[in-house]
CSV table of C-alpha atoms and ligand atoms in Angstrom, one decimal:
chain,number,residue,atom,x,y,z
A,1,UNK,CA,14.9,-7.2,25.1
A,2,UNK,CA,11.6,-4.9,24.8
A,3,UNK,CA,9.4,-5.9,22.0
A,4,UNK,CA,10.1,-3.7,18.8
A,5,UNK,CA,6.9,-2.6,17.1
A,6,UNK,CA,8.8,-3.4,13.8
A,7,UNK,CA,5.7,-1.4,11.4
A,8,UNK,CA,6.0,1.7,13.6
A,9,UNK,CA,9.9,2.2,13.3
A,10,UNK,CA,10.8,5.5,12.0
A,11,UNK,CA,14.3,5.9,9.9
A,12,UNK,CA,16.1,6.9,13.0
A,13,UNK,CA,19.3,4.7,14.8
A,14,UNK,CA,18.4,2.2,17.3
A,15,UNK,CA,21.0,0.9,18.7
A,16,UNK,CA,21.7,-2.6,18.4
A,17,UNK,CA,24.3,-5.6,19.6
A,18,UNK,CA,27.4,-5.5,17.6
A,19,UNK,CA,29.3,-3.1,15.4
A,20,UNK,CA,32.2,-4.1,12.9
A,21,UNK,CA,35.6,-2.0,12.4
A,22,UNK,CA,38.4,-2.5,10.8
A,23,UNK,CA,41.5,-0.2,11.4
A,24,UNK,CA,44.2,0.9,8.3
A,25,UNK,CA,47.8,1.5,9.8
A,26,UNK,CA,51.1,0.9,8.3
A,27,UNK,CA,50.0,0.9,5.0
A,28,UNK,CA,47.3,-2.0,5.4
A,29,UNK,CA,43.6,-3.0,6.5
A,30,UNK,CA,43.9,-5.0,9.8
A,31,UNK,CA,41.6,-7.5,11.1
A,32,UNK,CA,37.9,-7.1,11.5
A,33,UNK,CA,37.0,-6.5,15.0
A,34,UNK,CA,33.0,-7.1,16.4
A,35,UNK,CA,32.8,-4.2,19.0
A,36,UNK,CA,29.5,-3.5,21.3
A,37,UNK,CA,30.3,-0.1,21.7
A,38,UNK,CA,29.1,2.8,20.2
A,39,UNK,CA,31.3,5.6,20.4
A,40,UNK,CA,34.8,6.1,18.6
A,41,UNK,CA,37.5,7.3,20.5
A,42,UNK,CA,39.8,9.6,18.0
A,43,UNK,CA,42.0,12.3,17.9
A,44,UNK,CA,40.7,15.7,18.1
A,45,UNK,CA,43.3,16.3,15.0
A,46,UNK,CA,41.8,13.5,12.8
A,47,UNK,CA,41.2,14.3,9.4
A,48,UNK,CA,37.7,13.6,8.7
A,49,UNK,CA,36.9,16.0,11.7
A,50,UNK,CA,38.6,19.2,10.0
A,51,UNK,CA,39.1,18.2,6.3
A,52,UNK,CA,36.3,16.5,5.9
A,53,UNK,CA,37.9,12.7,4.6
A,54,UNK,CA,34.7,11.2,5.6
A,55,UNK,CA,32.6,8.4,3.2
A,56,UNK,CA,29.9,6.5,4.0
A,57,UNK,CA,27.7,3.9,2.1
A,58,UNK,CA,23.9,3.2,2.7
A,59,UNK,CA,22.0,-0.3,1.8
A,60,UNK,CA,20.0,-2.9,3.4
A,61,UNK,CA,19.3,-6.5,4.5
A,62,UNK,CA,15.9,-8.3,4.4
A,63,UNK,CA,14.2,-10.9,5.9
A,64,UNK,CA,12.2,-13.4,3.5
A,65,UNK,CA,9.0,-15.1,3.3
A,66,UNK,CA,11.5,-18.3,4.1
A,67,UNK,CA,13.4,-17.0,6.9
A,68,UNK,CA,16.0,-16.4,5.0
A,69,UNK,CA,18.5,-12.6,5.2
A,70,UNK,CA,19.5,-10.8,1.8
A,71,UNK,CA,21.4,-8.1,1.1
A,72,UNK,CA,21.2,-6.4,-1.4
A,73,UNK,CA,24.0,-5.8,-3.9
A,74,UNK,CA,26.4,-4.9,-1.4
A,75,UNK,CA,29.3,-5.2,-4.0
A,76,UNK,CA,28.0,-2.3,-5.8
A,77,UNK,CA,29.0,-0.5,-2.5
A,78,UNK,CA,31.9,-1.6,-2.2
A,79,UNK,CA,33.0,-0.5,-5.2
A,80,UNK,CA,31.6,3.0,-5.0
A,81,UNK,CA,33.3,3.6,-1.4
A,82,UNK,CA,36.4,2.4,-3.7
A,83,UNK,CA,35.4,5.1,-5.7
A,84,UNK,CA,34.5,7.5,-2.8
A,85,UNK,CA,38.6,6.8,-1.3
A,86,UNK,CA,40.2,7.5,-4.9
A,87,UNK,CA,38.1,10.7,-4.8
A,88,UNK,CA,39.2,12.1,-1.2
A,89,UNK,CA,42.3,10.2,-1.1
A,90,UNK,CA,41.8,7.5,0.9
A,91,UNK,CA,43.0,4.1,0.8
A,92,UNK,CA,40.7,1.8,-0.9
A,93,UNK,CA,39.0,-0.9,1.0
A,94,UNK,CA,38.6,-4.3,-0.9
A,95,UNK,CA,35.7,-5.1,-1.8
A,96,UNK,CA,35.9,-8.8,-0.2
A,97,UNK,CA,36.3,-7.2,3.0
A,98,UNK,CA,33.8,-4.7,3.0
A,99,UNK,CA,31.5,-7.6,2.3
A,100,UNK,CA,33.2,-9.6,4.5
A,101,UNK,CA,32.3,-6.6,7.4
A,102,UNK,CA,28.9,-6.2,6.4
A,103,UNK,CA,28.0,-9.6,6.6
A,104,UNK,CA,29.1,-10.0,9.9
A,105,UNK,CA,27.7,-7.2,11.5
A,106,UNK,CA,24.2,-8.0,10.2
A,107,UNK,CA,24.7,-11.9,11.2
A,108,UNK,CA,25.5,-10.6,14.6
A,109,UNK,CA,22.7,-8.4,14.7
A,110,UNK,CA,20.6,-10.7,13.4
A,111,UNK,CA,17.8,-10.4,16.1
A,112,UNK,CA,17.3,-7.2,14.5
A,113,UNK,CA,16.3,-7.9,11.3
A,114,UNK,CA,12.6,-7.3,11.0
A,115,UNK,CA,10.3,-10.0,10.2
A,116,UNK,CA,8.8,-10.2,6.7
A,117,UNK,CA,5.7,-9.0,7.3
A,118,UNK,CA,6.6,-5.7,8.8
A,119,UNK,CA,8.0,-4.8,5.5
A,120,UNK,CA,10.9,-2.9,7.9
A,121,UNK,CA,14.3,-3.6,6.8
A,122,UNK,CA,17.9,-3.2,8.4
A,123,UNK,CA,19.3,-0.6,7.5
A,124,UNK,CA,23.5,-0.8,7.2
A,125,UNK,CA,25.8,1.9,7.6
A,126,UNK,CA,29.4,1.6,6.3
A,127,UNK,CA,32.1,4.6,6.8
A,128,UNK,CA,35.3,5.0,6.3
A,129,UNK,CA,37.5,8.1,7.9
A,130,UNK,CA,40.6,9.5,8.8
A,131,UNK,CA,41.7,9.3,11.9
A,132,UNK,CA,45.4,10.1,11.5
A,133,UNK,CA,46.1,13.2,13.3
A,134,UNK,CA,46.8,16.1,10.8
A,135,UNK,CA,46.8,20.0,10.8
A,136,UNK,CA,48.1,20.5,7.6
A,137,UNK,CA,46.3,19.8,4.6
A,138,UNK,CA,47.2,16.2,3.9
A,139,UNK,CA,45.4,13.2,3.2
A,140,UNK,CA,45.6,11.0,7.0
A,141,UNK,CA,47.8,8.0,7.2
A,142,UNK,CA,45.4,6.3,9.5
A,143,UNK,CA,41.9,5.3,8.6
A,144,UNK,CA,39.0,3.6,10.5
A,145,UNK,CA,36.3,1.5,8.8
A,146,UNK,CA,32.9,0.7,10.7
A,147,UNK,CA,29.5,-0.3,9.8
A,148,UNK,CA,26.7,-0.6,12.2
A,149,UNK,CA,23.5,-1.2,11.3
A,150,UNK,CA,19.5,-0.5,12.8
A,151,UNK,CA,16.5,-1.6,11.9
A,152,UNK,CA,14.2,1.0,10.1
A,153,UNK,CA,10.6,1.0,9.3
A,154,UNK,CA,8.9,0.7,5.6
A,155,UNK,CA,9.0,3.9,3.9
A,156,UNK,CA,5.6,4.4,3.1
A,157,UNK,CA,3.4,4.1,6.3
A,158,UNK,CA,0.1,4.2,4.9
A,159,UNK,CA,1.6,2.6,0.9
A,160,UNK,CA,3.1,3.8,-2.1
A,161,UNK,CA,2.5,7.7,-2.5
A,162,UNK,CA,3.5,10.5,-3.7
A,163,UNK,CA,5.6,13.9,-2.8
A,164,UNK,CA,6.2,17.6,-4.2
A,165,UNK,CA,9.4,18.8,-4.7
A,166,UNK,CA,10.8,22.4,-4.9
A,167,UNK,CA,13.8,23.9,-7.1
A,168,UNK,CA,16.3,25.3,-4.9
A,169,UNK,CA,18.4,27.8,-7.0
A,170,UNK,CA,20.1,29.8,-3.7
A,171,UNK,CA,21.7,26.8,-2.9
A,172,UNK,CA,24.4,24.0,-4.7
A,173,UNK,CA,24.6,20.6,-3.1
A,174,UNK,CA,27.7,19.8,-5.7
A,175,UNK,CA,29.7,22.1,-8.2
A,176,UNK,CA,30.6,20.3,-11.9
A,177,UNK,CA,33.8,19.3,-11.2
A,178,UNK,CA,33.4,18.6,-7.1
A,179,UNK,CA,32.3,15.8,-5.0
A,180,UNK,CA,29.1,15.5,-5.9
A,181,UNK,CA,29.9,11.8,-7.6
A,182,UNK,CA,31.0,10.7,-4.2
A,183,UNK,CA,29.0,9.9,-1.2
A,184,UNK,CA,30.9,12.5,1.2
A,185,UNK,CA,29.7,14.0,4.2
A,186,UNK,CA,30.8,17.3,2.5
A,187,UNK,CA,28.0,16.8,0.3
A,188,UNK,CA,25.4,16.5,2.8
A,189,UNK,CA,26.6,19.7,4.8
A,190,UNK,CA,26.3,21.5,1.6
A,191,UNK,CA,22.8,20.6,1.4
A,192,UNK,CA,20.8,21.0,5.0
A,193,UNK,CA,20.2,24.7,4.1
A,194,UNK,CA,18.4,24.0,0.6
A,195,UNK,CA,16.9,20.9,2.2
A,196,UNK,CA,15.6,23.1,5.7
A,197,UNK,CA,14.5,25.5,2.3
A,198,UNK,CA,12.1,23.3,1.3
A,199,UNK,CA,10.9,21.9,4.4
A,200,UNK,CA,10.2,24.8,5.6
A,201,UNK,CA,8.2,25.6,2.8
A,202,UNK,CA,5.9,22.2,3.4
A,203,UNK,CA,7.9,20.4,0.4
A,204,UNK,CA,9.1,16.8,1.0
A,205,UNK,CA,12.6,17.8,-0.3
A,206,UNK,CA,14.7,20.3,-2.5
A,207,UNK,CA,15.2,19.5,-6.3
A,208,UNK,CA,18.6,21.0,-7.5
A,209,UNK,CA,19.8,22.1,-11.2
A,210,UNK,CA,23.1,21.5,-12.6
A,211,UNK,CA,25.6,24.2,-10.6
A,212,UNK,CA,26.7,25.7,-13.4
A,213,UNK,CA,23.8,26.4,-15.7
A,214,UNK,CA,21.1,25.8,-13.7
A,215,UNK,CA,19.2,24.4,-16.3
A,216,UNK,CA,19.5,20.8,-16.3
A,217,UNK,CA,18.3,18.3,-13.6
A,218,UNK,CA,20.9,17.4,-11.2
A,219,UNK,CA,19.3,15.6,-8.4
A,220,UNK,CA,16.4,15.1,-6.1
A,221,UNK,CA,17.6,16.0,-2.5
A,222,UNK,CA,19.8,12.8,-1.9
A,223,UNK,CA,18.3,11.0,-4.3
A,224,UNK,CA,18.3,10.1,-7.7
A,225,UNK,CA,15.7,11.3,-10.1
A,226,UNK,CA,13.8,9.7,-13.3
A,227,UNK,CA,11.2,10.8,-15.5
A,228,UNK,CA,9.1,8.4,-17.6
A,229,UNK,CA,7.4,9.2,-20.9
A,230,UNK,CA,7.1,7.6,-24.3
A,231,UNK,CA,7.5,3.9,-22.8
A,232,UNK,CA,11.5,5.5,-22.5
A,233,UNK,CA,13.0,5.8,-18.5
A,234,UNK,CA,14.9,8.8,-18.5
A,235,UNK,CA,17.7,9.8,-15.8
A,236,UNK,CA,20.5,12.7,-15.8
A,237,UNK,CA,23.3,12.2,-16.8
A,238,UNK,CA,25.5,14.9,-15.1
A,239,UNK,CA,29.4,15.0,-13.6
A,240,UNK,CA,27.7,15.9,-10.4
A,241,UNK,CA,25.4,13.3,-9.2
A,242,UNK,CA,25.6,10.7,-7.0
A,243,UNK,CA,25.1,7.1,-9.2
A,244,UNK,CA,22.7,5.5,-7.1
A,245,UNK,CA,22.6,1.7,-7.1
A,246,UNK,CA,19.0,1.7,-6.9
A,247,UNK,CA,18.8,3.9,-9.8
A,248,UNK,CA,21.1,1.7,-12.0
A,249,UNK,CA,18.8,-1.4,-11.1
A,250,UNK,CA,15.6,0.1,-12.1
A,251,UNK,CA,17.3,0.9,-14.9
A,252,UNK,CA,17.9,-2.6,-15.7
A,253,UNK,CA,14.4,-3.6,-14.7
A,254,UNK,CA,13.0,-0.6,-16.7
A,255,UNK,CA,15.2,-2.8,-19.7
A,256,UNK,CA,13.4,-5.7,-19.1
A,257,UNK,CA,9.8,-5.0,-18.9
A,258,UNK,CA,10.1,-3.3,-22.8
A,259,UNK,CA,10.9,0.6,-21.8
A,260,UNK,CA,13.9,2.0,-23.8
A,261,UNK,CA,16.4,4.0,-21.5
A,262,UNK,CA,17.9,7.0,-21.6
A,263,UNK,CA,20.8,8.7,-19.5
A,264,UNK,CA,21.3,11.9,-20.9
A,265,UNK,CA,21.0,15.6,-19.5
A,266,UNK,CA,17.2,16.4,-18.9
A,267,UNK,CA,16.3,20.6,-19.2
A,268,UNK,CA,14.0,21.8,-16.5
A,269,UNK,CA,11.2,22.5,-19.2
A,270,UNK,CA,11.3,18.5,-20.2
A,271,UNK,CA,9.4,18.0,-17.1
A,272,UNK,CA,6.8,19.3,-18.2
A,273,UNK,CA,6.6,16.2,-20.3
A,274,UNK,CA,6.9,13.4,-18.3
A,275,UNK,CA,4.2,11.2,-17.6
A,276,UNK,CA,5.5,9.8,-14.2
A,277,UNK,CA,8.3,10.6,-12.5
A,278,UNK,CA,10.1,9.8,-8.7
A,279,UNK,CA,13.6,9.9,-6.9
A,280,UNK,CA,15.3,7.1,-5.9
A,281,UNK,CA,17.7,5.4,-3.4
A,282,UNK,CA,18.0,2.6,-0.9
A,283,UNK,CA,15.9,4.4,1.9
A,284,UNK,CA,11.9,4.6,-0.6
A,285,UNK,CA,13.2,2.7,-3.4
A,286,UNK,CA,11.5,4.9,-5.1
A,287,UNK,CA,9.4,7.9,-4.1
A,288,UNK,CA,7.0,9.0,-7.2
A,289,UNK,CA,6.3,12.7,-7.7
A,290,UNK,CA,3.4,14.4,-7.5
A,291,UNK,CA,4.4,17.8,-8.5
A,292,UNK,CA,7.9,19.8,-9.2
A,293,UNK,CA,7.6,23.6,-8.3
A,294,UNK,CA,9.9,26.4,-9.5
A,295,UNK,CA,8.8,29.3,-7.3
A,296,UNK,CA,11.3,32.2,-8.6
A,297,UNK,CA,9.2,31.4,-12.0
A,298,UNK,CA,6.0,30.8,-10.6
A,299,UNK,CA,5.9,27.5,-12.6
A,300,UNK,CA,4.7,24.1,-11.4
A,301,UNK,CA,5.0,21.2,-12.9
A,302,UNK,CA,2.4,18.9,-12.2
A,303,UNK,CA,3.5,15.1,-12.8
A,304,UNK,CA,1.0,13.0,-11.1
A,305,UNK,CA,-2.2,14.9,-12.2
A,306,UNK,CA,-4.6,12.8,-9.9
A,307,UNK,CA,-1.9,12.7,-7.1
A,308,UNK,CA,-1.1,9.2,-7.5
A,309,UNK,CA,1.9,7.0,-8.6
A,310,UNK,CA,2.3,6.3,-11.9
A,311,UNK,CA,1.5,2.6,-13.4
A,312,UNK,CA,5.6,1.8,-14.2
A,313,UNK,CA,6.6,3.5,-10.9
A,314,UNK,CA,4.3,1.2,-9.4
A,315,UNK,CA,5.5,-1.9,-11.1
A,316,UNK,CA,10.0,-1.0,-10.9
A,317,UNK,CA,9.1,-0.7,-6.7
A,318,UNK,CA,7.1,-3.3,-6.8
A,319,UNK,CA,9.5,-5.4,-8.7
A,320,UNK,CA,12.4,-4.0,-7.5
A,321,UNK,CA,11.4,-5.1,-3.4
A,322,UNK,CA,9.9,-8.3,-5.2
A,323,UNK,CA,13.9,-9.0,-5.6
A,324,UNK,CA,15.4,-7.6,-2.4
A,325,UNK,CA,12.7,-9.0,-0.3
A,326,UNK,CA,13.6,-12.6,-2.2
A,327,UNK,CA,9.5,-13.0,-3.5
A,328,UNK,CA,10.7,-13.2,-7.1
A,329,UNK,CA,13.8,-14.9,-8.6
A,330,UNK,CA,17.3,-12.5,-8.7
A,331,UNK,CA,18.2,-12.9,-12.2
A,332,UNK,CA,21.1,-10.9,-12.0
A,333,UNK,CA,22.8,-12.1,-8.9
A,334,UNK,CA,22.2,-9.1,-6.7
A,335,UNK,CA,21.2,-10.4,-3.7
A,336,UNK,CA,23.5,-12.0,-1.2
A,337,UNK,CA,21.5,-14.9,1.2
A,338,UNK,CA,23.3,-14.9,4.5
A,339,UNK,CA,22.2,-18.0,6.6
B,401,PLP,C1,23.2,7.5,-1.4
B,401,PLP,C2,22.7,8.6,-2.4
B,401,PLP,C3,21.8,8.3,-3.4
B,401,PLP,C4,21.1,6.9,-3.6
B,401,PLP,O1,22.0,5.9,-3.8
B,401,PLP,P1,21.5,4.4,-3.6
B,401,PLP,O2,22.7,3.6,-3.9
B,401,PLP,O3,20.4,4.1,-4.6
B,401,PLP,O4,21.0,4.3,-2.2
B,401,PLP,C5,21.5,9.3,-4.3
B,401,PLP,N1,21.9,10.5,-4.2
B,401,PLP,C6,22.8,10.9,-3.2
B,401,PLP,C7,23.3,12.2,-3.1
B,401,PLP,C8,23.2,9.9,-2.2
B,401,PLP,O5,24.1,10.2,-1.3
């Protein structure tokens, strides 16, 4: 195999060795297969091509100062793809077997697992769709389950920084009452115009308001966002956000170094008032924000006033890879150690 110049990865697929699947027919989950190939092979009438019966889950495994592989809460996936298949109607997967899949496909891609230096990571890609064939509007009767994985390179290439954001009003990513609480490609589809928006406007991502008022924080492109001020961690609460694992254990963290916490619906204006603030998810951890703009009201909110991340920011990422990287005890059980 050619070297891989593991610090210079981007977050783009590579391919690797194995891939694991796991078919659903006649009412059950079969075996789990280890496949080498890369393409699926599915009829042109499946339902995740037209109507969109699609989920997918994100995380990662590590390599540790001992050797050692962790992954990182991968139950907590597994039971928001549970989540993900009540919401599009699709047979849940168990969450022993979705572990049971992701653990084998990153033991037999172990070669790709980036060395602990590098600070890289492997990233693993469950999804689950229907591949029954269907022209009607019907939830499938068949369903495929795969997760690959490929290595990806550390977030931040030259450290911890920050990034601007800008409100995208033209565009919803989720309505109140949609699928905005499930990780569905639908969601993402619904997005690449407000996110092309903001690129296009030199921004690092678009920042949406709730759908319906557009006047509370939703999310943060396809992350999660929190502000901090007072010593308090705040984060939305809203019927059309994704919960992000990462989120909920920086919430936890937040807990235990002394910060109260706070999920509750945050107004636009409130960000005027936060002292640091970032998004986060499984791809930066978290990614701290420099500034917030509101163009249609000519407003900016500037967070990071010298451009830099915050102190607590600082210390939940620091903390937070600390854990997943296995350099600080797991009190909470949330790694898994593969050997
Ligand atoms: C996956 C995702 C997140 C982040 O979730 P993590 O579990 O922290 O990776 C946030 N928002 C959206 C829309 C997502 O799809």
């Amino acid at each position: 195999m050619k070297e891989i110049d593991w610090s210079n990865l981007p977050f783009g697929y590579m391919r690797t060795d194995y891939n694991v699947r796991c078919y659903y027919r006649d009412g059950k989950w079969g075996e789990l297969e280890l496949c080498s190939e890369e393409t699926l092979n599915i009829h042109m009438a499946a339902t995740c091509l037209h109507y969109g019966q699609e989920a997918f889950e994100g995380l990662k495994a590590f390599r540790g100062k001992d050797g050692k592989i962790r992954i990182f809460r991968p139950e907590a996936n597994a039971e928001r793809l549970q989540s993900t298949c009540n919401g599009i109607l699709m047979p849940e997967l168990p969450t022993e077997l979705f572990c049971e899949a992701v653990r084998k496909v990153v033991k037999a891609n172990e070669r790709f697992i980036p060395p602990y230096e590098s600070g890289a990571s492997l990233y693993i890609r469950p999804l689950l769709i229907g591949i029954g064939a269907q022209v009607g509007v019907h939830p499938a009767k068949e369903y495929l389950f795969v997760v690959f994985v490929t290595p990806v390179g550390p977030y931040f290439k030259g450290g911890f920084a920050t990034n601007s954001y800008v409100i995208i009003r033209q565009y919803d990513r989720a309505a109140p009452l949609g699928t905005g609480i499930y990780k569905v490609g639908g969601n993402y589809a619904a997005s690449l115009r407000a996110n092309k928006m903001a690129h296009d406007a030199g921004y690092a991502c678009e920042f949406y308001l709730d759908a319906k008022e557009k006047k509370y924080i939703d999310e943060c492109g396809a992350a999660n966002f929190f502000g901090i001020k007072n010593n308090t961690y705040v984060t939305p609460l809203s019927s059309s956000i994704l919960p992000s694992i990462t989120n909920r254990s920086l919430m936890q963290l937040a807990e235990d170094m002394g910060l109260k916490v706070e999920r509750r619906p945050i107004p636009e204006e409130e960000l005027a008032t936060f002292e640091e603030a970032g998004a986060c998810g499984t791809a930066a951890v978290i990614s701290p924000i420099e500034r917030i703009d509101d163009l249609e009201n000519q407003k900016s909110y500037v967070i990071a006033k010298d451009g830099k991340p915050g102190p607590i920011s600082e210390k939940l990422y620091h903390k937070l890879r600390a854990i997943q990287y296995g350099d600080e005890p797991d009190p909470y059980g949330w790694v898994t150690v593969i050997d």
